[in-house]
Coordinates of C-alpha atoms in Angstrom, one line a residue:
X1 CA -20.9 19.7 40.1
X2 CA -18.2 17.3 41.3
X3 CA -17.9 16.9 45.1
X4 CA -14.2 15.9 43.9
X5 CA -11.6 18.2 45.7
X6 CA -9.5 20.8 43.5
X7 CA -6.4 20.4 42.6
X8 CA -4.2 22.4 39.8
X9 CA -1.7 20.6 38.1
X10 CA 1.3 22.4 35.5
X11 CA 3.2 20.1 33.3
X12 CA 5.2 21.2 30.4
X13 CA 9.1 20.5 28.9
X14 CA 12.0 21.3 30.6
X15 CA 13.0 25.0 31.0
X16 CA 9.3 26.4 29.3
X17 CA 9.0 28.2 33.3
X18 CA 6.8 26.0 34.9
X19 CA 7.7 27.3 38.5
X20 CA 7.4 30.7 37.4
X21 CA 4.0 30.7 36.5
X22 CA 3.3 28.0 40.1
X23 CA 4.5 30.8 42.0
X24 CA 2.7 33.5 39.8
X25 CA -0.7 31.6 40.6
X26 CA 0.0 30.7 43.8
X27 CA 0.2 34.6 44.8
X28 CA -3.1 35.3 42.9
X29 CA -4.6 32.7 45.6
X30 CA -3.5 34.1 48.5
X31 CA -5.4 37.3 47.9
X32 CA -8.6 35.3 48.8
X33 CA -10.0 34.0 45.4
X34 CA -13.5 32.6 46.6
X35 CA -12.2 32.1 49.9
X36 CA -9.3 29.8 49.8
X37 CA -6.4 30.8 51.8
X38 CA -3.4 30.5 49.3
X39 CA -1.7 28.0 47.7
X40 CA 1.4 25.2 48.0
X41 CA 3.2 23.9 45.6
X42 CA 4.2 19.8 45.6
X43 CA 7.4 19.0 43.6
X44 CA 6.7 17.0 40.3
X45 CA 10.0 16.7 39.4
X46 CA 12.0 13.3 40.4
X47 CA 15.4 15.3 40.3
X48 CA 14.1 17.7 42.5
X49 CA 13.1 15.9 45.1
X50 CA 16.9 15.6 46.2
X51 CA 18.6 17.8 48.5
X52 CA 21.4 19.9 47.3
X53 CA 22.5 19.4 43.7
X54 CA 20.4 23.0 42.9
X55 CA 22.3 23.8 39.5
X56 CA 22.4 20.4 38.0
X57 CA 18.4 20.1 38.7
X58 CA 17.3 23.2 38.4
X59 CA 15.7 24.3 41.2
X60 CA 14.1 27.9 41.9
X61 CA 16.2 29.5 44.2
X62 CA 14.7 30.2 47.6
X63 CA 14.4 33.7 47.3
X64 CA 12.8 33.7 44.2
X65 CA 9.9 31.4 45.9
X66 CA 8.5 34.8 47.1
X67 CA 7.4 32.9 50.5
X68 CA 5.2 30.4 48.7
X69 CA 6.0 26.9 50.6
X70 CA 7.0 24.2 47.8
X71 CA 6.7 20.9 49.5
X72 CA 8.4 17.6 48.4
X73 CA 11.4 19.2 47.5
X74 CA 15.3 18.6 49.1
X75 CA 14.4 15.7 51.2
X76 CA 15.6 12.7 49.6
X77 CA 19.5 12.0 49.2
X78 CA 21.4 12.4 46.2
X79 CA 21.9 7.9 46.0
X80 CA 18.4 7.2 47.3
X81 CA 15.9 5.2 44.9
X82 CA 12.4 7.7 44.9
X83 CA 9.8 6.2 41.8
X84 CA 6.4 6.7 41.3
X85 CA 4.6 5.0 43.4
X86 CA 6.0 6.5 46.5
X87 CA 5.7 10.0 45.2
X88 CA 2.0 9.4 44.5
X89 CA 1.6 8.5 48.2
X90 CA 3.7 11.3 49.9
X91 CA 1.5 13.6 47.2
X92 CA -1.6 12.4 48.4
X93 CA -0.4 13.2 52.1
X94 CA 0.8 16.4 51.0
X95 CA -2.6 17.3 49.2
X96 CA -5.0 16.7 52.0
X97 CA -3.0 18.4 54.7
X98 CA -2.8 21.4 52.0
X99 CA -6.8 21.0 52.0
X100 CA -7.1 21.2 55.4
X101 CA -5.6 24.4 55.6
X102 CA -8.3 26.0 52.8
X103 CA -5.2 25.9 50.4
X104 CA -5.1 24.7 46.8
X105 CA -2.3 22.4 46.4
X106 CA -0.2 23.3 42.8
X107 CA 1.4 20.1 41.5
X108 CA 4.5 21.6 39.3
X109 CA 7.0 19.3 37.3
X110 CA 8.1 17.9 34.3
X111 CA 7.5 13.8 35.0
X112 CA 4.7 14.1 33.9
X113 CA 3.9 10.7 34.3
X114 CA 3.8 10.5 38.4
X115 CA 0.9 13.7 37.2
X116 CA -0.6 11.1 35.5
X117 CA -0.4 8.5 38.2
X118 CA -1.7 10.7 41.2
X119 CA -4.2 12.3 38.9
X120 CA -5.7 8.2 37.8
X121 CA -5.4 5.9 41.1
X122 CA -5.1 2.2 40.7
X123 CA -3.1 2.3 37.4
X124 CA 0.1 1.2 39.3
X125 CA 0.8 -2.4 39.4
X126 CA 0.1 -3.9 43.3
X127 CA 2.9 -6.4 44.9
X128 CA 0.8 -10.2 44.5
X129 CA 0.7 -13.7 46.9
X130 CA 0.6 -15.7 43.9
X131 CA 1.9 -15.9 40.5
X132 CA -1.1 -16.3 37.6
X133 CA -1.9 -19.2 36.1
X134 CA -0.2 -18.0 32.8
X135 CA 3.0 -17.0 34.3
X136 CA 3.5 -20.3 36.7
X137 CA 2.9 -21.8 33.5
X138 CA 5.7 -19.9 31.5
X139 CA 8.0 -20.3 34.4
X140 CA 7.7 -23.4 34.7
X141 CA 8.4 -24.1 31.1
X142 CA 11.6 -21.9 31.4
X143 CA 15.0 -23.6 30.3
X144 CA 17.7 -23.3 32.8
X145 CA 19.7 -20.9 31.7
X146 CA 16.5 -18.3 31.7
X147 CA 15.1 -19.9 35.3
X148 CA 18.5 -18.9 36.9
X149 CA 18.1 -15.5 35.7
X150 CA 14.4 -15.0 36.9
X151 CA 15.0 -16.0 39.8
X152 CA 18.1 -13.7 40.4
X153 CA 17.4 -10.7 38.4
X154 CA 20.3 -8.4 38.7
X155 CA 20.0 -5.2 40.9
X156 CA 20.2 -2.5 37.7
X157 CA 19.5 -3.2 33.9
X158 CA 22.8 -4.0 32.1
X159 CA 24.1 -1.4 29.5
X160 CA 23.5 -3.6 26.2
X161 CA 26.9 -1.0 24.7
X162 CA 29.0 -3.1 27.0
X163 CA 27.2 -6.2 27.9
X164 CA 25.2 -6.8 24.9
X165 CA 24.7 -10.7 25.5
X166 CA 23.8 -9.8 29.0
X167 CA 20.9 -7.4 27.4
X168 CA 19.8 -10.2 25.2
X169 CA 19.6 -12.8 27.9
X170 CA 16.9 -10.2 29.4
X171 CA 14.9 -10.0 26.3
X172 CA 14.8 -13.6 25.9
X173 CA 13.6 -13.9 29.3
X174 CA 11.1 -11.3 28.9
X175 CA 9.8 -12.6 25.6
X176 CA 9.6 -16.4 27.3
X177 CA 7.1 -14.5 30.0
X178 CA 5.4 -12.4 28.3
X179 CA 5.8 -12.1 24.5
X180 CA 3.4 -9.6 23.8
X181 CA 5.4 -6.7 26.0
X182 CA 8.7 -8.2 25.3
X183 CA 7.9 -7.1 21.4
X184 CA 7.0 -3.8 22.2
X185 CA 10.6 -3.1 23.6
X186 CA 13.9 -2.8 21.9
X187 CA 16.3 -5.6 22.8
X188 CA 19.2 -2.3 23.9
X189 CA 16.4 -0.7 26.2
X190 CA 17.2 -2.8 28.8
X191 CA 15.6 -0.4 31.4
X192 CA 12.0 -1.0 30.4
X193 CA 12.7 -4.8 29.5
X194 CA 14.2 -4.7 33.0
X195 CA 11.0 -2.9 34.2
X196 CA 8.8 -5.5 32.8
X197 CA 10.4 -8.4 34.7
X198 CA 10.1 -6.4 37.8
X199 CA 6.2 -6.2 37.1
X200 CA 6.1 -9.9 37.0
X201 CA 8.4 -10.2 39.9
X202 CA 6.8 -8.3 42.1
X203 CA 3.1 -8.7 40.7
X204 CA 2.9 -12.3 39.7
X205 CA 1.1 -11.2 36.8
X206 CA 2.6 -10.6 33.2
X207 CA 2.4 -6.9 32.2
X208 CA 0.2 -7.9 29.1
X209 CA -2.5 -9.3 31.5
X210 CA -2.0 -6.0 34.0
X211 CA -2.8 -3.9 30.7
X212 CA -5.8 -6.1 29.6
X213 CA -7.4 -5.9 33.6
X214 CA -7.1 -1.9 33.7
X215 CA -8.3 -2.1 30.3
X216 CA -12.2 -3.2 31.7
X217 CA -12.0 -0.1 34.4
X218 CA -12.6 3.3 33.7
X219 CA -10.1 6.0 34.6
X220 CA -12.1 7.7 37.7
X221 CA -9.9 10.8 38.5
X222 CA -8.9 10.6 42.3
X223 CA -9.5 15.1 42.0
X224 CA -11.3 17.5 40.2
X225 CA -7.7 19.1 38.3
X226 CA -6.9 22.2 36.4
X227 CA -4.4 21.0 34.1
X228 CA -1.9 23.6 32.3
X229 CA 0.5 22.4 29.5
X230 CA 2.7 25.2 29.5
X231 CA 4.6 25.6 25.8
X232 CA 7.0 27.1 23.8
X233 CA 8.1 26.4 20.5
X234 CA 10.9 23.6 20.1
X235 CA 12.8 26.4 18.1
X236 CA 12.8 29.0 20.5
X237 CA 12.9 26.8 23.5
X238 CA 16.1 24.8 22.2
X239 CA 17.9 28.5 22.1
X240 CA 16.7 29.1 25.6
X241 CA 17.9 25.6 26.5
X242 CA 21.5 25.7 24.9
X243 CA 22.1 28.8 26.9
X244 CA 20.6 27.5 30.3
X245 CA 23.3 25.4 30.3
X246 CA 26.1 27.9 29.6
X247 CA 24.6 29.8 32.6
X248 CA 24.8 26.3 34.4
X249 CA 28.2 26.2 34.3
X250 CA 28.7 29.4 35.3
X251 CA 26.5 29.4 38.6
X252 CA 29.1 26.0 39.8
X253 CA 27.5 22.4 37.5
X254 CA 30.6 20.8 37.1
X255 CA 31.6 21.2 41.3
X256 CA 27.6 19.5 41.8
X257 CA 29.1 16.8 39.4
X258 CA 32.1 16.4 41.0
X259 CA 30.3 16.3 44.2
X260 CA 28.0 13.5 42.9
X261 CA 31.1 11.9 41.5
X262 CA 32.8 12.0 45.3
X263 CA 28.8 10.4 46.9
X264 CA 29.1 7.6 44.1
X265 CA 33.3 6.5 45.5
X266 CA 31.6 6.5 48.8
X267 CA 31.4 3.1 51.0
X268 CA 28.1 5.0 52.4
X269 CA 26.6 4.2 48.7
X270 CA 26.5 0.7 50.1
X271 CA 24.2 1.2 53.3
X272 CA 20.9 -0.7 52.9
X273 CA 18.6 1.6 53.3
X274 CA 17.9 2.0 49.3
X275 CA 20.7 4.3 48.7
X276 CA 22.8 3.3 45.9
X277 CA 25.9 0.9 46.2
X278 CA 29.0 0.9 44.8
X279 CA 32.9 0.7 46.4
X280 CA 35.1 3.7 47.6
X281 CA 37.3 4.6 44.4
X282 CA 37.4 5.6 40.8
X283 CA 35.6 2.4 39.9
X284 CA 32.7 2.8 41.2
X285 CA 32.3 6.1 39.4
X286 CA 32.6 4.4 36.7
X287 CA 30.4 2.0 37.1
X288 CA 27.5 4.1 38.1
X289 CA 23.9 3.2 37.2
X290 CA 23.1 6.4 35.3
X291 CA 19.4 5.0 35.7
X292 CA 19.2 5.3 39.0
X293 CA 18.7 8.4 41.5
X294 CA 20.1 11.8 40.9
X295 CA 22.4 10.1 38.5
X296 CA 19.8 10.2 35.8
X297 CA 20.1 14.2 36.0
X298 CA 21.1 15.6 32.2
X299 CA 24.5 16.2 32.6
X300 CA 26.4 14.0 35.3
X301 CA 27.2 11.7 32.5
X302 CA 28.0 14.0 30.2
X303 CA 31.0 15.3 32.1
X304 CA 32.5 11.8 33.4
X305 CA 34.9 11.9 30.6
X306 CA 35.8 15.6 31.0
X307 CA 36.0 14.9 35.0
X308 CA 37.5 11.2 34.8
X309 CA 40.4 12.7 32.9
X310 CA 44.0 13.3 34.2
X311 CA 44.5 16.2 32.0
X312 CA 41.2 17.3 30.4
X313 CA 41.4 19.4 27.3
X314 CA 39.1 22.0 26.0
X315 CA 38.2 20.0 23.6
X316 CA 36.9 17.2 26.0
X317 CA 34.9 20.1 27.6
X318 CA 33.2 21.3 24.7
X319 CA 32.7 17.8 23.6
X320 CA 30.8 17.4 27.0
X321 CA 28.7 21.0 26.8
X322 CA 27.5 20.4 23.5
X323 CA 26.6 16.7 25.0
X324 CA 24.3 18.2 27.7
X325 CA 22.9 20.2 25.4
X326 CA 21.5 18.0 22.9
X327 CA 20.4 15.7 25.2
X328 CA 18.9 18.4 27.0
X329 CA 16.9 19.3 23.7
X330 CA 16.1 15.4 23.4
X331 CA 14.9 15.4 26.8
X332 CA 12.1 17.7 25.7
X333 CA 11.3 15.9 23.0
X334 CA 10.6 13.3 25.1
X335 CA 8.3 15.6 27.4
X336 CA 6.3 16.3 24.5
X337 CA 5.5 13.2 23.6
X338 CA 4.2 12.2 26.4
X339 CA 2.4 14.8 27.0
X340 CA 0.7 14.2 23.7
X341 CA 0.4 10.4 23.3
X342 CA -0.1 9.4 27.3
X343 CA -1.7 12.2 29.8
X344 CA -3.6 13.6 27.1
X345 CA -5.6 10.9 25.9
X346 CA -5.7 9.5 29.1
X347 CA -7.5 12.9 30.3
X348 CA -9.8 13.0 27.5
X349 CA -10.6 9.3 28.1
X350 CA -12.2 10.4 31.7
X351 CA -13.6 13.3 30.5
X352 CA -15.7 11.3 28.2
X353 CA -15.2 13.5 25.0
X354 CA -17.9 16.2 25.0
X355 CA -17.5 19.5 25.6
X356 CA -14.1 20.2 26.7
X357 CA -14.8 23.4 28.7
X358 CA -17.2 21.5 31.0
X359 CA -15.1 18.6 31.8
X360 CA -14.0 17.3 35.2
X361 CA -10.3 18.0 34.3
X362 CA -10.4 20.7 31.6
X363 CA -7.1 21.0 30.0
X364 CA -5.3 24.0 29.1
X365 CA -2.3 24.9 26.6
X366 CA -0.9 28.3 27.6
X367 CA 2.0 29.9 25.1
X368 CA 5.1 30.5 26.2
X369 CA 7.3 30.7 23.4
X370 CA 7.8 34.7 23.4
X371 CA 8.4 36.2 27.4
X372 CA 8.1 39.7 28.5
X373 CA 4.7 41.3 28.1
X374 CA 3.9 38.2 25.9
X375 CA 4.4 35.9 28.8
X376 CA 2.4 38.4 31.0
X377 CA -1.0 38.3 28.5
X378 CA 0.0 35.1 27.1
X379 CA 0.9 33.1 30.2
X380 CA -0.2 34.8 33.3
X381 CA -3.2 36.8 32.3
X382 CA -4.7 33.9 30.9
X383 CA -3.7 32.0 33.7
X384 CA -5.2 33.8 36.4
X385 CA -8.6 33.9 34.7
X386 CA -8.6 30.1 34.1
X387 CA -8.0 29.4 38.1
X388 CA -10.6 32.2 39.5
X389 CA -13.4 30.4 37.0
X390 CA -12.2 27.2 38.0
X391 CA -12.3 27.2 41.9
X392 CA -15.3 29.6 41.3
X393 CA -16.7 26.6 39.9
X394 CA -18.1 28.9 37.0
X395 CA -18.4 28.4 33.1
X396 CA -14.6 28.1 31.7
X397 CA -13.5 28.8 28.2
X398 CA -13.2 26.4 25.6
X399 CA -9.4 25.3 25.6
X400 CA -9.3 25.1 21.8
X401 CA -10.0 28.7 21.5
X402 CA -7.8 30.2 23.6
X403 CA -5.0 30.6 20.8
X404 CA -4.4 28.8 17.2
X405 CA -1.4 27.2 18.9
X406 CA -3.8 25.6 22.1
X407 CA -6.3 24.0 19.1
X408 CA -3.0 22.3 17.3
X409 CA -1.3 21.1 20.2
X410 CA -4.8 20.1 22.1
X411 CA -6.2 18.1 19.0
X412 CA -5.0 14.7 19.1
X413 CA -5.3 11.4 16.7
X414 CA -7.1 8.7 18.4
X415 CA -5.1 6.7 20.6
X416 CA -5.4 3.2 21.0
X417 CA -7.7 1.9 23.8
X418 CA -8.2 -2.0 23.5
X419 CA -5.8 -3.9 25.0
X420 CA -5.0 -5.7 21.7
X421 CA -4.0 -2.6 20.5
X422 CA -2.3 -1.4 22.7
X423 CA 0.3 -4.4 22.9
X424 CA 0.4 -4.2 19.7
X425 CA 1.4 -0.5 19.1
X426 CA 4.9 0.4 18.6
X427 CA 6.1 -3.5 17.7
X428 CA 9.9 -3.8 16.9
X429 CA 10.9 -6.0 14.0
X430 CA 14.1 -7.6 13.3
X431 CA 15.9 -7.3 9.6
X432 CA 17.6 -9.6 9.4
X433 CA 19.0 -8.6 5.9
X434 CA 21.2 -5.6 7.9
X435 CA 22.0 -7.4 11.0
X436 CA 25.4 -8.2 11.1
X437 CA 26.0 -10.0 14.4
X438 CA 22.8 -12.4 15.2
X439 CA 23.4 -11.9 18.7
X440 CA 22.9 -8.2 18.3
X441 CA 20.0 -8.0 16.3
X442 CA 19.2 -4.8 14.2
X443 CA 15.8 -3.9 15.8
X444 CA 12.8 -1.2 14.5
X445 CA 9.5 -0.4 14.9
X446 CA 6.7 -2.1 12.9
X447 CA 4.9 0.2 10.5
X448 CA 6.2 3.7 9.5
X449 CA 9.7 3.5 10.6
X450 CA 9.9 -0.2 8.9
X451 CA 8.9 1.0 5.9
X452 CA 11.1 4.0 5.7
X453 CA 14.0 1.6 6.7
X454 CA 13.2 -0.7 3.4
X455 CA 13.1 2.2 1.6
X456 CA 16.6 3.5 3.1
X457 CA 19.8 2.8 0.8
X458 CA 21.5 1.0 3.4
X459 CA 19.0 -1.9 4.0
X460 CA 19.0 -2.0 0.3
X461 CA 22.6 -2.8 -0.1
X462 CA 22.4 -5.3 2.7
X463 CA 19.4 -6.9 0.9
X464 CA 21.0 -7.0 -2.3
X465 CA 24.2 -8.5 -0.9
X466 CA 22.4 -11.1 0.8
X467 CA 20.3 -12.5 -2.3
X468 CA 23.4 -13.2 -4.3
X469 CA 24.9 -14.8 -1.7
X470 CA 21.5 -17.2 -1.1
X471 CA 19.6 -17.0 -4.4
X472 CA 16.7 -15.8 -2.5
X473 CA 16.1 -12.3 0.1
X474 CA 16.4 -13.6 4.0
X475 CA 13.0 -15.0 5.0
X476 CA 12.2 -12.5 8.2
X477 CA 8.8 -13.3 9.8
X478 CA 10.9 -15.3 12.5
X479 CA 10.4 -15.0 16.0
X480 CA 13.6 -12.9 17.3
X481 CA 15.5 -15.9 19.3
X482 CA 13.6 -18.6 17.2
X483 CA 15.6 -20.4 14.6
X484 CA 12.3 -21.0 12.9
X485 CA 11.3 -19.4 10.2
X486 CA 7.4 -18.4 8.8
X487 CA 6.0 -18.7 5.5
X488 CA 5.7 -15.3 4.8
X489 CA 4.9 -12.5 1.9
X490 CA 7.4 -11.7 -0.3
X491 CA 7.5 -8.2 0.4
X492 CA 8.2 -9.1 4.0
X493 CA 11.0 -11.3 3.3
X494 CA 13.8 -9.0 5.7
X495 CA 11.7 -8.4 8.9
X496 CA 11.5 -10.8 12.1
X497 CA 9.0 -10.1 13.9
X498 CA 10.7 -9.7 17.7

């Protein structure tokens, strides 16, 4: 048996009732199961960790807490920067002092990814003396225009809607450091091009050569972890969603937005202590970073037209509502997927494969899509007999039997573990038959999606129009901002590679 301390982990979308069932198992604890004192529960959610702003993140009301302490919670302020790697520290402090009380600490949230990063240490890039040989090398190659930029990156990621040559500058200057991640990313996501620059900044090492080191380490769990994916059905859950927000606004969202509006005008958004700048008026509202902070909550920028307006109209507002609520709904799609294509293989990785209800993090899905007595024999019930085995250290049921739902959801494709595969997963292409501006490039993902876009009637059209005007289709193995083209195949004769 591991001499790894316990820890229980729940991840799961976006209203599915993670902090229900934290405080549900946290009471079981405290009635002595095999001697541990109780339970706290650490915060897991980056909106939650700021103070106030209850509606707009959705925090569990104190008196629903039912006395169980929930730490990490309503201590940062609503402008202050909080990412991953500082979590993962004040997590780790949080966890042993939780130990040292006989206590099992509960890690609740849906970013999932800090789980991931406090459940697998030395994943996160460290800050570097010295650049590698390969990026002094590519830096100093660098033209002008692109060394200026390096060496002054700006503060926040430009919006490629209103600074689209801006966005591109980024992506050339990503793709001059390290081509192999710039061609993973989308030219418009200017957040994670931004992100890989950062890496290289602070690391001195190109992101491709991080991926390709932490490729020849194993993942070694930093604690033995119960982990519970807690589910519902993307139809039922989108209903429960859609009217979340309706009760939202009625428990006071749009006076937390107007709040945030009044901390964004405010010359104390300038103080240097991390939190985020901007000038005392209207303007700065509108030029808020909806990437950063609090800001990134679902539904602050969803309401700025509504809010910005001298005389908003109902149809504004129910422009806005509907707004939130789809991107609410998206929001869980993205959950999902990384629940599916990053902690989960990344979980099954340590365990080794093997017999999944004897490994060192056993994984369980438990089925929330129906509430009431369902949730209670479905959800709790299930729950509560998982733990006691667990910290009883005794022989756990097999995940993939505990519903036909758990074996789908649980039983994943093989995901790509070489570094060569992984950079090359998820490559964006370039037709250049159905881009219309060339400094705006009409990007998509190598593979499927390509294919299906070939296939669509509007690249057809575009295709077709462009061989009578040349004689020929557009050659489009071309490097994104090389003028250069390939000898290619003729079926390939619309896609640059990016």
């Amino acid at each position: 048996m591991s001499n790894l301390r316990p820890i229980i982990t729940i991840c799961g979308t976006t209203g599915v009732g993670k902090s229900k069932l934290s405080i549900e198992l946290a009471l079981k604890i405290a009635q002595g199961i095999h001697g541990w004192r109780g339970a706290r529960i650490i915060n897991a959610d980056s909106m939650q960790v700021y103070t106030g702003m209850d509606v707009i993140t959705n925090k569990v009301p104190v008196a629903e807490r039912m006395g169980v302490e929930h730490l990490l919670m309503d201590f940062k302020q609503p402008g202050e920067q909080y990412v991953v790697g500082q979590w993962v520290q004040d997590a780790i402090k949080a966890i042993d002092e939780t130990h040292r009380m006989d206590m099992i600490p509960i890690i609740v949230g849906g970013t999932s990814y800090w789980i991931q990063h406090l459940m697998f240490p030395n994943r996160l890039p460290t800050p570097g003396q010295t650049l590698s040989d390969s990026v002094a090398q590519s830096i100093a190659n660098l033209p002008p225009e692109l060394l200026e930029l390096f060496n002054a990156l700006p503060e926040h990621p430009p919006s490629a809607a209103s600074h689209p040559q801006d966005a591109m500058l980024l992506h050339r200057l990503l793709t001059a450091l390290d081509e192999p991640v710039a061609q993973r990313w989308h030219w418009r996501d200017t957040r994670k091009v931004m992100g890989s620059l950062r890496v290289i900044k602070d690391t001195g090492k190109a992101p491709s050569e991080i991926i390709i080191e932490q490729s020849k380490t194993a993942l070694i769990p930093r604690y033995r972890t119960l982990c519970f994916w807690l589910y519902a059905e993307p139809s039922i859950l989108n209903e429960r969603l859609d009217a979340r927000v309706d009760d939202m606004i009625k428990e006071g969202l749009l006076n937390e937005i107007k709040e945030l509006r009044a901390i964004a005008s405010s010359p104390a958004c300038s103080s240097p202590d991390g939190v985020v700048a901007g000038p005392s008026d209207e303007s700065a509202v509108q030029q808020t970073d909806y990437t950063v902070g609090i800001y990134q909550s679902i539904g602050y920028k969803e309401f700025h037209d509504y809010l910005a307006s001298a005389e908003p109209s109902e149809k504004v507002f129910a422009s806005a509502v509907e707004q939130m609520k789809y991107g609410t709904r998206q929001y869980s799609k993205r959950q999902i997927r990384w629940l599916k294509n990053k902690l989960l293989p990344a979980i099954y990785s340590a365990n080794g494969g093997g017999d999944h209800a004897a490994a060192l993090l056993p994984v369980y899905l438990l089925d929330a899509t129906e509430l009431g007595d369902q949730w209670t024999s479905h959800v709790l019930n299930q729950g509560e007999r998982i733990v006691e085995a667990f910290l009883g250290n005794e022989t756990l049921v097999d995940p993939l039997l505990l519903s036909e739902r758990a074996r789908e959801m649980l039983t994943i494709d093989v995901k790509p573990t070489s570094p060569t595969e992984i950079l090359r997963a998820r490559k964006k292409v370039v037709c250049r038959a159905c881009t219309l501006d060339p400094s705006q490039p009409f990007m998509v993902e190598d593979g499927s999606q390509w294919e299906a876009h070939r296939r669509s009637r509007t690249h057809r059209r575009h295709a077709s129009r462009d061989k009578k005007m040349h004689g020929q289709p557009v050659n489009r193995r071309v490097m994104v901002h090389s003028d250069i083209p390939s000898k290619v195949d003729a079926e390939d004769q619309h896609r640059s590679i990016v």
